[in-house]
PDB file of C-alpha atoms in Angstrom:
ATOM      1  CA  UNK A  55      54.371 239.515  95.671  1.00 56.00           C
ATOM      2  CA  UNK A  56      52.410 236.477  95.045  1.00 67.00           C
ATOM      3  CA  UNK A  57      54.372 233.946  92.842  1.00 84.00           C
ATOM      4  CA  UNK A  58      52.509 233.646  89.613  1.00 95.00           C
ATOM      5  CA  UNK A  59      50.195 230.628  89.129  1.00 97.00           C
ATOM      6  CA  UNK A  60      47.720 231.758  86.022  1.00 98.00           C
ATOM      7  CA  UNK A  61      48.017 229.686  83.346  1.00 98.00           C
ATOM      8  CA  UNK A  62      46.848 232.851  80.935  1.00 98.00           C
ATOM      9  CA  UNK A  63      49.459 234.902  82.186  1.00 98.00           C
ATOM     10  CA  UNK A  64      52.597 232.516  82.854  1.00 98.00           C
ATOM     11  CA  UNK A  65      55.318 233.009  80.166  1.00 97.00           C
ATOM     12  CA  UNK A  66      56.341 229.648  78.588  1.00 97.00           C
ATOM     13  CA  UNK A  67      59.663 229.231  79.980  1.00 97.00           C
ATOM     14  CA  UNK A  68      57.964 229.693  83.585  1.00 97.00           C
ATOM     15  CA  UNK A  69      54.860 227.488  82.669  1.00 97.00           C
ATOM     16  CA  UNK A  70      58.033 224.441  82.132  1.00 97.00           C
ATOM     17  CA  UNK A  71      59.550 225.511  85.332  1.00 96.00           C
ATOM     18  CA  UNK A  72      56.294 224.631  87.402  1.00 96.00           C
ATOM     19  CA  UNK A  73      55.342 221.516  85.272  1.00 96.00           C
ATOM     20  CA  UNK A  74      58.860 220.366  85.576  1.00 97.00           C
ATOM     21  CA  UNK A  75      58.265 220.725  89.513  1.00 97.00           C
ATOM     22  CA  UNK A  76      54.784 220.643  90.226  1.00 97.00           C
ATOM     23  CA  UNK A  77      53.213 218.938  87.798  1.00 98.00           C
ATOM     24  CA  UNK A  78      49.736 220.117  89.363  1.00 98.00           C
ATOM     25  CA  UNK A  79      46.729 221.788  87.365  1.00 98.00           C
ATOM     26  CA  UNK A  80      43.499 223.274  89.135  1.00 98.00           C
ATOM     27  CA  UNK A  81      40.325 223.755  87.777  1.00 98.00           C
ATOM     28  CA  UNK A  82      37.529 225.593  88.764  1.00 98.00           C
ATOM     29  CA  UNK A  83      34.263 224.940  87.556  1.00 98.00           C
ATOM     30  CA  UNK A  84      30.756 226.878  88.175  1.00 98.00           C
ATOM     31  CA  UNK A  85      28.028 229.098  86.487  1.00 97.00           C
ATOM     32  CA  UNK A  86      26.321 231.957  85.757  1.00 98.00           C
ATOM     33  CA  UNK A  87      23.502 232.457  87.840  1.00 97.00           C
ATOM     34  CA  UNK A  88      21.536 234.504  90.524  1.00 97.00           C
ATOM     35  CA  UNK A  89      22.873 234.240  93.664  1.00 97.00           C
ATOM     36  CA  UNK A  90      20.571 236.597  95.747  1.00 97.00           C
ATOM     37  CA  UNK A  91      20.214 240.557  94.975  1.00 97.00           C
ATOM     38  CA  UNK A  92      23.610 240.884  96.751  1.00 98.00           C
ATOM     39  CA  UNK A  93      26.318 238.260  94.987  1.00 98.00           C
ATOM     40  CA  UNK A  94      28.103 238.229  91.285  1.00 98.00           C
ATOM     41  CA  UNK A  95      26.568 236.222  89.017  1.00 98.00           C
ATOM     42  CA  UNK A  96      29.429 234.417  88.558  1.00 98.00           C
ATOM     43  CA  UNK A  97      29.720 233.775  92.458  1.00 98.00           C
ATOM     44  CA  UNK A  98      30.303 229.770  92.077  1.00 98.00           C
ATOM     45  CA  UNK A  99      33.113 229.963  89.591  1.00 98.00           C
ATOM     46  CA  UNK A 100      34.762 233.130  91.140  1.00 98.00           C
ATOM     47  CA  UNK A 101      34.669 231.213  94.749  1.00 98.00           C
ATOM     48  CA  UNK A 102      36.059 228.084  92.904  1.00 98.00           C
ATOM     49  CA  UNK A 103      38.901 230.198  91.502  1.00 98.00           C
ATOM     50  CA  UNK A 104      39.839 232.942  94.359  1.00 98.00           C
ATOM     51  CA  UNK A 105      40.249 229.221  96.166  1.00 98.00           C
ATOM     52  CA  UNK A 106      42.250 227.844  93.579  1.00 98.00           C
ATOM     53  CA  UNK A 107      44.646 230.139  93.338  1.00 98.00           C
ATOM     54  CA  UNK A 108      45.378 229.903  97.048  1.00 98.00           C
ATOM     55  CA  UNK A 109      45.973 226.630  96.752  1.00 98.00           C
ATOM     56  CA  UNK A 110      48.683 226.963  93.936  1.00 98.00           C
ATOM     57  CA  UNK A 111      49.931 229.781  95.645  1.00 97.00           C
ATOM     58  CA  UNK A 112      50.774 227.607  98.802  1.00 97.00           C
ATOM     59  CA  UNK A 113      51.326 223.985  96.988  1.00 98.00           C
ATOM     60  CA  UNK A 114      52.631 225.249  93.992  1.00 97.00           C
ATOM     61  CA  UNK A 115      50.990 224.118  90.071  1.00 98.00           C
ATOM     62  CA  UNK A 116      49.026 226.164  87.719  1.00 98.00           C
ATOM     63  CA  UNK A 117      45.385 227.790  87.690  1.00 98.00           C
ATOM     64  CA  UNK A 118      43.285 227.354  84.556  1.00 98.00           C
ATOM     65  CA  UNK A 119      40.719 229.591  83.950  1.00 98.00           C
ATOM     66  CA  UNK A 120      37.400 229.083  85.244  1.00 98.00           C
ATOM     67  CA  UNK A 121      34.610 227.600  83.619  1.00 98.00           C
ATOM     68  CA  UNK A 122      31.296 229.091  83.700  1.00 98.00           C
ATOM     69  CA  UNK A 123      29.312 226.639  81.623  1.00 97.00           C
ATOM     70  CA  UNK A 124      27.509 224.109  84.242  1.00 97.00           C
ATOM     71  CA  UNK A 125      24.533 222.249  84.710  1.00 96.00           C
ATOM     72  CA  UNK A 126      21.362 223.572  85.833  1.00 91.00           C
ATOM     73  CA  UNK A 127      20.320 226.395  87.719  1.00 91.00           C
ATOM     74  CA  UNK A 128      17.923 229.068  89.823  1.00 91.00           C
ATOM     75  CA  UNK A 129      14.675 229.645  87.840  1.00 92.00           C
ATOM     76  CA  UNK A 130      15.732 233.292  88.539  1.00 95.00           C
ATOM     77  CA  UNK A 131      17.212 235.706  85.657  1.00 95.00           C
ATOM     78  CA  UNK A 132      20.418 235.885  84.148  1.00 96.00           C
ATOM     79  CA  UNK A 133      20.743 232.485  84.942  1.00 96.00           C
ATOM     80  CA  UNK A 134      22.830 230.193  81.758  1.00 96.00           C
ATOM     81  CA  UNK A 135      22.038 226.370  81.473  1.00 95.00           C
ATOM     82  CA  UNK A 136      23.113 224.031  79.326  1.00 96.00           C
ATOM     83  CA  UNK A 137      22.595 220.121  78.736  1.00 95.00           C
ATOM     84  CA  UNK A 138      24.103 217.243  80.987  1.00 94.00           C
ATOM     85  CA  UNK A 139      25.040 215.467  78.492  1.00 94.00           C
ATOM     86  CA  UNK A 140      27.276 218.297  76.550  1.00 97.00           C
ATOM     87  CA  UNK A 141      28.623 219.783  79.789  1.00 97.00           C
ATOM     88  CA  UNK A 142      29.955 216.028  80.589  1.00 96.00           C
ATOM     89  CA  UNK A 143      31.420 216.213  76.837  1.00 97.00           C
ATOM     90  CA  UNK A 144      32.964 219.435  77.982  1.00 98.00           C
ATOM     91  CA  UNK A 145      33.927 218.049  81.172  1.00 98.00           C
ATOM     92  CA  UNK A 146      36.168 214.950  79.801  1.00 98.00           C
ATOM     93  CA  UNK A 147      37.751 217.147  77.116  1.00 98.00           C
ATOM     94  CA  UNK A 148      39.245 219.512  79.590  1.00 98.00           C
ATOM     95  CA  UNK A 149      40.452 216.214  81.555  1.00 98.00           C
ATOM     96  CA  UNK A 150      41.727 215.787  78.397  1.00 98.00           C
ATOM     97  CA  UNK A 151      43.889 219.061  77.687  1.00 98.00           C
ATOM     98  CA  UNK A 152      45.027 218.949  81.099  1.00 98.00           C
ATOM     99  CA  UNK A 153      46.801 215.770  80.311  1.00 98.00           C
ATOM    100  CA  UNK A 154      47.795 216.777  77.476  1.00 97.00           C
ATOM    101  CA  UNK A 155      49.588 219.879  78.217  1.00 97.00           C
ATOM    102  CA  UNK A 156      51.916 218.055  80.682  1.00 97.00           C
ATOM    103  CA  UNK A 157      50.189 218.069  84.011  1.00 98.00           C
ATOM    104  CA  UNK A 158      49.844 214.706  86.386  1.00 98.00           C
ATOM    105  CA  UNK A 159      47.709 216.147  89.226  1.00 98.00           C
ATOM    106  CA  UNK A 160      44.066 217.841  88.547  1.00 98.00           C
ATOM    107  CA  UNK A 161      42.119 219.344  91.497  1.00 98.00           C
ATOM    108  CA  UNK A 162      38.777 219.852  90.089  1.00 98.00           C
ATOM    109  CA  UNK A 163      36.637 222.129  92.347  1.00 98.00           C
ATOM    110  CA  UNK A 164      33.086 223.167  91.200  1.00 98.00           C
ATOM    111  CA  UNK A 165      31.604 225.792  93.039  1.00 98.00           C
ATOM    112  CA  UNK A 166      28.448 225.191  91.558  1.00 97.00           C
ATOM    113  CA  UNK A 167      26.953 222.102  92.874  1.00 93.00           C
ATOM    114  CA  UNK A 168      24.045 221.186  91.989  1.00 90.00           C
ATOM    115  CA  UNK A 169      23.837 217.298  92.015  1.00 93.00           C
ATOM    116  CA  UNK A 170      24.137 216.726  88.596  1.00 94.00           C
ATOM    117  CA  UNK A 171      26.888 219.055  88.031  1.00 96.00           C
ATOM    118  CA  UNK A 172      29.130 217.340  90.386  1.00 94.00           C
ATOM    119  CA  UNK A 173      27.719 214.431  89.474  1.00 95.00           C
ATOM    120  CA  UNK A 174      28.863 214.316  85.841  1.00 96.00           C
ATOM    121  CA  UNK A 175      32.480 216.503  86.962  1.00 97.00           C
ATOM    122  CA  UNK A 176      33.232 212.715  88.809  1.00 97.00           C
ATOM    123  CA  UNK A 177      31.885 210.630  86.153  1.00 97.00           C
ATOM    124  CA  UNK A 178      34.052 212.453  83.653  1.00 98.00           C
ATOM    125  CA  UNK A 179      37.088 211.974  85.642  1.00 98.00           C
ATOM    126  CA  UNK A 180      36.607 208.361  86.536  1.00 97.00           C
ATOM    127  CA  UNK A 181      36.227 208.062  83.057  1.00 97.00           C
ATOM    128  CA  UNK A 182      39.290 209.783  81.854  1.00 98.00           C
ATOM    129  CA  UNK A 183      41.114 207.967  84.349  1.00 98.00           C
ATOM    130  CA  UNK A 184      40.751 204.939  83.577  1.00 96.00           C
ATOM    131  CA  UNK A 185      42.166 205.598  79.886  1.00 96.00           C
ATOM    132  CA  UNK A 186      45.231 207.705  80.716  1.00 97.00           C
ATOM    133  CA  UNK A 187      47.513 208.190  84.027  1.00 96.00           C
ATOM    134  CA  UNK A 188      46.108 211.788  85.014  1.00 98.00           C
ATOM    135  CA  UNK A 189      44.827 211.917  88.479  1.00 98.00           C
ATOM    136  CA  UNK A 190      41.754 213.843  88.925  1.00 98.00           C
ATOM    137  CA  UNK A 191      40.157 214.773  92.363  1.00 98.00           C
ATOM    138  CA  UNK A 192      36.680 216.162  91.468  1.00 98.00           C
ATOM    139  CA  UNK A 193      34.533 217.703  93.860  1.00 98.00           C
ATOM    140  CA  UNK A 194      32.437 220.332  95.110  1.00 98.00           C
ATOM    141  CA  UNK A 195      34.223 222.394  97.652  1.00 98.00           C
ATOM    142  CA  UNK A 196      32.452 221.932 100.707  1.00 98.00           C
ATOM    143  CA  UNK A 197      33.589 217.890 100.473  1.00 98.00           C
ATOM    144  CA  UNK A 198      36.802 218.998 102.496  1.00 98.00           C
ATOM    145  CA  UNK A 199      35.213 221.509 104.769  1.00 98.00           C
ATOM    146  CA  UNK A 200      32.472 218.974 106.413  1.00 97.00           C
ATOM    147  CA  UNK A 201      34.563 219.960 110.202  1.00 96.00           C
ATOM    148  CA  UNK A 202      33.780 223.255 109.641  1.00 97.00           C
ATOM    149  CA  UNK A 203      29.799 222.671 109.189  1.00 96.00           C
ATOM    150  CA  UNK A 204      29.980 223.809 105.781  1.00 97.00           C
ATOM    151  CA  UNK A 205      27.759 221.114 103.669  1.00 96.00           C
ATOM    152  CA  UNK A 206      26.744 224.053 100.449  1.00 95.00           C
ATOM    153  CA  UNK A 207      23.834 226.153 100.100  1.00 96.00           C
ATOM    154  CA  UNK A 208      22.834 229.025  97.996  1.00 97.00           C
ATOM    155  CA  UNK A 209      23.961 232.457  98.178  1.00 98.00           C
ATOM    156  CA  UNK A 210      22.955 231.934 102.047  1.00 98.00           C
ATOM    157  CA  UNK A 211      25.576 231.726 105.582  1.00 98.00           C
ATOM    158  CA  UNK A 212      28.255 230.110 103.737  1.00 98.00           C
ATOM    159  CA  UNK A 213      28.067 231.582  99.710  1.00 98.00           C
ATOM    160  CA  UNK A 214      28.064 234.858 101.155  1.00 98.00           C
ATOM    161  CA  UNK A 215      30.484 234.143 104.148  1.00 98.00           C
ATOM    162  CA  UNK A 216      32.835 232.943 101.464  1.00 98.00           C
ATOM    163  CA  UNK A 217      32.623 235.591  98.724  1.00 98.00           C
ATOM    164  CA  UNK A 218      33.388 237.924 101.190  1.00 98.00           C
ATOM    165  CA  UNK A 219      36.356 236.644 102.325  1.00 98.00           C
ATOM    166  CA  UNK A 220      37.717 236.180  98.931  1.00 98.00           C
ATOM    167  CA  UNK A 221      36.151 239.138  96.604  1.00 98.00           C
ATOM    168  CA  UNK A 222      34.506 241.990  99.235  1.00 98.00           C
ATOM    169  CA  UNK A 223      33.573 243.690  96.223  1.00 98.00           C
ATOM    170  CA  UNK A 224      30.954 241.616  94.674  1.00 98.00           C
ATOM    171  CA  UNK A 225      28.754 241.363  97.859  1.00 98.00           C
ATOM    172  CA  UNK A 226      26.525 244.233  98.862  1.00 98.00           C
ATOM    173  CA  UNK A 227      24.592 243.250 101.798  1.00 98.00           C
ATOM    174  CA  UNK A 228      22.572 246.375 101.333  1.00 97.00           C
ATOM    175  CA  UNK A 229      20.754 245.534  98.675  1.00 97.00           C
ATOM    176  CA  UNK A 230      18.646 242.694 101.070  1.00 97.00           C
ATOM    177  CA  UNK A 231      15.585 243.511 103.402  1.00 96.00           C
ATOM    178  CA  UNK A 232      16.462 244.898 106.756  1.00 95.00           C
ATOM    179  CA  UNK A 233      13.090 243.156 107.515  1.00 96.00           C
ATOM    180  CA  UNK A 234      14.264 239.348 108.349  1.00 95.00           C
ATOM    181  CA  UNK A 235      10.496 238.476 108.600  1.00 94.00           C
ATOM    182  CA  UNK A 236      10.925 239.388 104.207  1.00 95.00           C
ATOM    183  CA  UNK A 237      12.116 236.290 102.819  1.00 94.00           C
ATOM    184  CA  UNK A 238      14.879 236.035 100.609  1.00 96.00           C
ATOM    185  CA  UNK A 239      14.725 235.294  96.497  1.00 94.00           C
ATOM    186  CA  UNK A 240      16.750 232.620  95.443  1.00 94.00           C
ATOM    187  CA  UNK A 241      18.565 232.276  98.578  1.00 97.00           C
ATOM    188  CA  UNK A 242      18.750 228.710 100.145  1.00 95.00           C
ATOM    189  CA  UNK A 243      19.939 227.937 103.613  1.00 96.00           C
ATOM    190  CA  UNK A 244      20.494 230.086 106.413  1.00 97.00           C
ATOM    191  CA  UNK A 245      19.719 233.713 105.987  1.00 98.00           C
ATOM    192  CA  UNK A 246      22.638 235.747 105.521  1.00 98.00           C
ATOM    193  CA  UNK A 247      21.529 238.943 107.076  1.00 97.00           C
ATOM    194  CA  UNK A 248      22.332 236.963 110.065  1.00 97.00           C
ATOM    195  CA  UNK A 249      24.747 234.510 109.634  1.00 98.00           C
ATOM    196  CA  UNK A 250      26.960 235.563 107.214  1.00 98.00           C
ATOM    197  CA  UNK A 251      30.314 237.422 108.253  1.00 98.00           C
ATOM    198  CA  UNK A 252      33.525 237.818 106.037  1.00 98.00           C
ATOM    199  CA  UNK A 253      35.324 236.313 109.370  1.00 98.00           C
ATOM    200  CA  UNK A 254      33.537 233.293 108.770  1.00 98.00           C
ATOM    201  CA  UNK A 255      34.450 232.906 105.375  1.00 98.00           C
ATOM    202  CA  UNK A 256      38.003 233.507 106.108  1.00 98.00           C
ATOM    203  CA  UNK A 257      37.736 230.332 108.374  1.00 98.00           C
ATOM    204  CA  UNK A 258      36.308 227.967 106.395  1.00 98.00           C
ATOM    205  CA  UNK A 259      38.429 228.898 103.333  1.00 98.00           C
ATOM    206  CA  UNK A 260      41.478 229.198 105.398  1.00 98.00           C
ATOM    207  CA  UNK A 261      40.647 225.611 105.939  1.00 98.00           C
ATOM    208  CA  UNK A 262      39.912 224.528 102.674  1.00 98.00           C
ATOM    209  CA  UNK A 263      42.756 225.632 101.238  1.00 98.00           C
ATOM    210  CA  UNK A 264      45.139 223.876 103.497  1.00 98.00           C
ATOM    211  CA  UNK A 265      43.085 220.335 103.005  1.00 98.00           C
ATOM    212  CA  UNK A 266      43.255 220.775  99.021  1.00 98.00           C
ATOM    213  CA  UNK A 267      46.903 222.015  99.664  1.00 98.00           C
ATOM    214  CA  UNK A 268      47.300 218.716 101.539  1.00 98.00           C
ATOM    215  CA  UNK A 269      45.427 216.887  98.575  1.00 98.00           C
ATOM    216  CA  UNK A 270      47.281 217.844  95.729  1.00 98.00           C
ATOM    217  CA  UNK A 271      50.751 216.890  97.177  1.00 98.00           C
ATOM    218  CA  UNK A 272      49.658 213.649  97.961  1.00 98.00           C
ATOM    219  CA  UNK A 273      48.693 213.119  94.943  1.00 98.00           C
ATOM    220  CA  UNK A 274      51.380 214.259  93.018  1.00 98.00           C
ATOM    221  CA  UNK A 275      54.519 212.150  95.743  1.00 97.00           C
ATOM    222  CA  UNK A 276      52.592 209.426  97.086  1.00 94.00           C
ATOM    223  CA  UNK A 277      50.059 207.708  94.892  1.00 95.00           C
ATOM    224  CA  UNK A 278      51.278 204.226  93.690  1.00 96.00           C
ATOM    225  CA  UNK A 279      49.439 202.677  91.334  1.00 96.00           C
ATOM    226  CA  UNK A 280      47.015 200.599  93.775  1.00 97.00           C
ATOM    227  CA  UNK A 281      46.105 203.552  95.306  1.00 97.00           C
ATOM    228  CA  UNK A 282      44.907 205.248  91.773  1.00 97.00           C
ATOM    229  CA  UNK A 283      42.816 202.239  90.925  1.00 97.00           C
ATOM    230  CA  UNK A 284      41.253 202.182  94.868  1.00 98.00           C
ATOM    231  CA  UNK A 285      40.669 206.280  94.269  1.00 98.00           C
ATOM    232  CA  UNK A 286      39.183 205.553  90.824  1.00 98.00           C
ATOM    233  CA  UNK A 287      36.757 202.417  92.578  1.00 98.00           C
ATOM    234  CA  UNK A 288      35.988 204.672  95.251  1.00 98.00           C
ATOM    235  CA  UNK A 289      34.809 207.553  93.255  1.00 98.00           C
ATOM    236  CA  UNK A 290      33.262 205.360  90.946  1.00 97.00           C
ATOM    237  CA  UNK A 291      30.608 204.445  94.004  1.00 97.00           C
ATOM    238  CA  UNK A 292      30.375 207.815  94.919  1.00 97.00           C
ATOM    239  CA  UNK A 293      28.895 208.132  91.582  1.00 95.00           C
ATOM    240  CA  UNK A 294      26.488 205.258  92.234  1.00 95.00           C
ATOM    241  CA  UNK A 295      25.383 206.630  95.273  1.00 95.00           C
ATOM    242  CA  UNK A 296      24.966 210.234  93.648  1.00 94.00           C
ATOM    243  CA  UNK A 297      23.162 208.295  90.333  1.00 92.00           C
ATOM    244  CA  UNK A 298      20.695 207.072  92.465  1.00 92.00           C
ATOM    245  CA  UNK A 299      19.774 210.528  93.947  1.00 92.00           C
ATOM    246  CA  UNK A 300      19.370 212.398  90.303  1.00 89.00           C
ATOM    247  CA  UNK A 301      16.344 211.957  90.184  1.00 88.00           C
ATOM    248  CA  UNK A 302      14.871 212.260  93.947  1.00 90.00           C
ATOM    249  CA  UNK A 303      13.313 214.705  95.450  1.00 90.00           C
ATOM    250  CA  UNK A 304      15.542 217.201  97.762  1.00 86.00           C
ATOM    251  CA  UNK A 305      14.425 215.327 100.739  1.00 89.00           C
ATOM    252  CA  UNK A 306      15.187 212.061  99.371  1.00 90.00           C
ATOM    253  CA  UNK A 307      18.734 213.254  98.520  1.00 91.00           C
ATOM    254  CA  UNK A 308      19.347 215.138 101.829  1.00 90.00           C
ATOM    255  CA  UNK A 309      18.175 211.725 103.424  1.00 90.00           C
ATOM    256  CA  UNK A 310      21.711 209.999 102.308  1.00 93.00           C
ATOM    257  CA  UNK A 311      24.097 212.708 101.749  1.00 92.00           C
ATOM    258  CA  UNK A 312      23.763 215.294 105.038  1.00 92.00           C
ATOM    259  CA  UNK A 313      24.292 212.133 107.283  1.00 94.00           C
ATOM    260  CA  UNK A 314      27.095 210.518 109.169  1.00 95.00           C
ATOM    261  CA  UNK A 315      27.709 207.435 107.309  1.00 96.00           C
ATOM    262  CA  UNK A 316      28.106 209.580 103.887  1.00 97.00           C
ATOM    263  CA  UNK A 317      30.083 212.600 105.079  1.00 97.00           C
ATOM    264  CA  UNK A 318      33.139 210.010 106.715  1.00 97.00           C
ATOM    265  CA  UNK A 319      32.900 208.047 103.117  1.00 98.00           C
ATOM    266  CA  UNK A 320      33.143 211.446 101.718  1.00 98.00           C
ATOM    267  CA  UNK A 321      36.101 212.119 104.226  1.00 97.00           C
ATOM    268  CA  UNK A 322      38.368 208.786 103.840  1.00 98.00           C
ATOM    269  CA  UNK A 323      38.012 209.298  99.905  1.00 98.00           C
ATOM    270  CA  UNK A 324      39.600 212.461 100.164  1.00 98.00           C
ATOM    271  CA  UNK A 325      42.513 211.844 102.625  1.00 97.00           C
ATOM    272  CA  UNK A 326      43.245 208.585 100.869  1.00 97.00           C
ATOM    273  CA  UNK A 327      41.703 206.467 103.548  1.00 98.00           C
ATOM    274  CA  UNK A 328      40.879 204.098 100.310  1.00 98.00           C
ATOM    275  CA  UNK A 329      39.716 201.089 101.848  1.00 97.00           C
ATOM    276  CA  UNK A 330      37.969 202.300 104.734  1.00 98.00           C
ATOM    277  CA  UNK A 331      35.747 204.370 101.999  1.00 98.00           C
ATOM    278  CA  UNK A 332      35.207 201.497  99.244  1.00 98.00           C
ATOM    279  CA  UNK A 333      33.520 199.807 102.511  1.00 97.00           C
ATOM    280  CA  UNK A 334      31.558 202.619 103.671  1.00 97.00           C
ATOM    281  CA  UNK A 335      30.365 203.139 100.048  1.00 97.00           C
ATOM    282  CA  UNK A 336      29.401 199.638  99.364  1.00 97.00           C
ATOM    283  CA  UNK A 337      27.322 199.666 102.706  1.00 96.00           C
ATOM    284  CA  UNK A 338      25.841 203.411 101.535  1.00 96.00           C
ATOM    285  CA  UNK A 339      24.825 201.504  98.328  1.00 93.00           C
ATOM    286  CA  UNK A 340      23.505 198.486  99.862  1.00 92.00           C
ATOM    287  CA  UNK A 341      21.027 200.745 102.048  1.00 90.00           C
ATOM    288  CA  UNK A 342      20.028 202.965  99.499  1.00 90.00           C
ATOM    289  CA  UNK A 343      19.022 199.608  97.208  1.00 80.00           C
ATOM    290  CA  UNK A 344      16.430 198.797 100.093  1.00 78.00           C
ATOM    291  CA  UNK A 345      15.108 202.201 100.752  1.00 75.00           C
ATOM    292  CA  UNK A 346      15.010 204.046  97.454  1.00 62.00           C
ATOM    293  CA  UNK A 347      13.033 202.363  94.542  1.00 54.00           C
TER     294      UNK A 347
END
């Protein structure tokens, strides 16, 4: 059986047991939302979760439950949004708990990524860190699964690829056109009647999972104190970069963060290549200053 790792369901003598050795909390963020006539609603924080819990199960720490209350969203029903500025709040005060409860490792993972949403999950952190000794790695998922061509989209190839993999029973590809000349609503990226395959999402979580895995031990044995301030710089120019994008167009944002220079940045940061990505950031900022007004 798998070892228990939910936070609601761990007994408190077993909760001290796993704090006392792996001090490590996940949490996975996302929405409510439409995702297609053939995902859950809750697709981005279920995703976030399934993945989660994989990741305790194999590094060891403790799942929190997700949250569902995000930034933003499809213009599509039964979609939930609330304001940046009080989902930010929200974000920091679960930083917050975390810390408080015992842990010294958070993996944040939002499976809903709009730019602001991930946007304001690493301001939060950076934020948090710099007034206690939690480490937070905030991100959207795809950030460790770049090798694997995965770079987000919506309730297209890789939502429904993933989904799959992890929860089979809240996809129905039946309930989409068998005519791929209909297009899709509310689907973004490559059309899944094609592309999609549970195989596929087996891969690139298989993948993901053993990067995070990777992530939160380092964290949690071999981060010296030099190496949390370069991971707090770091992130905090990821957040200049990504500040500077709010409030572009699509193709203004897709222009920085889908290329080369951004996706190695993206890399270094997250296998504690520190130094390497502080430069790569700076030079990501110093183009951006001369192309984007």
């Amino acid at each position: 059986m798998p070892k228990k790792v939910r936070y609601e369901e761990l007994l408190p003598h077993e909760m001290g047991e796993i704090v006392n050795e792996k001090p490590i909390a996940y949490l996975p963020f996302g929405t409510l939302e439409w995702h297609g006539l053939h995902l859950a609603l809750g697709n981005d924080a279920v995703k976030a979760h399934e993945i989660c819990l994989r990741i305790a199960e194999k590094a060891g720490g403790v799942v929190v439950p997700a949250t569902y209350w995000a930034i933003g969203g499809m213009p599509h029903p039964w979609t939930t949004r609330f304001d940046a500025s009080l989902i930010e709040r929200l974000f920091y005060a679960i930083f917050e708990q975390t810390a408080h409860v015992g842990f010294k490792v958070a993996i944040a993972v939002t499976g809903h990524y709009g730019i602001e949403q991930f946007c304001m999950l690493k301001k939060a952190a950076c934020e948090f860190m710099h007034k206690s000794s939690l480490v937070i790695a905030p991100m959207p998922e795809y950030e460790v699964a770049y090798e694997k061509g995965y770079r987000g989209d919506h309730a297209a190839k890789w939502e429904t690829s993933i989904l799959w993999a992890l929860r089979p029973e809240l996809v129905d590809m039946s309930r989409l056109s068998k005519n791929l000349e209909e297009p899709l609503e509310g689907v973004g990226g490559e059309d899944p009647r094609v592309h999609a395959s549970k195989q596929l999402g087996e891969e690139v979580v298989n993948h993901m999972v053993e990067r995070l895995s990777e992530l939160a031990l380092r964290l949690l044995n071999r981060t010296s104190p030099l190496d949390r301030s370069r991971l707090i710089r770091t992130l905090s120019i990821q957040n200049e970069i990504l500040g500077k994008l709010v409030d572009k167009s699509r193709e203004e944002r897709m222009a920085v963060i889908r290329t080369e220079g951004y996706e190695r940045f993206v890399n270094d940061l997250w296998k504690g290549k520190y130094v390497e990505a502080m430069k790569e950031g700076e030079a990501i900022l110093s183009r951006i200053s001369k192309t984007i007004t």
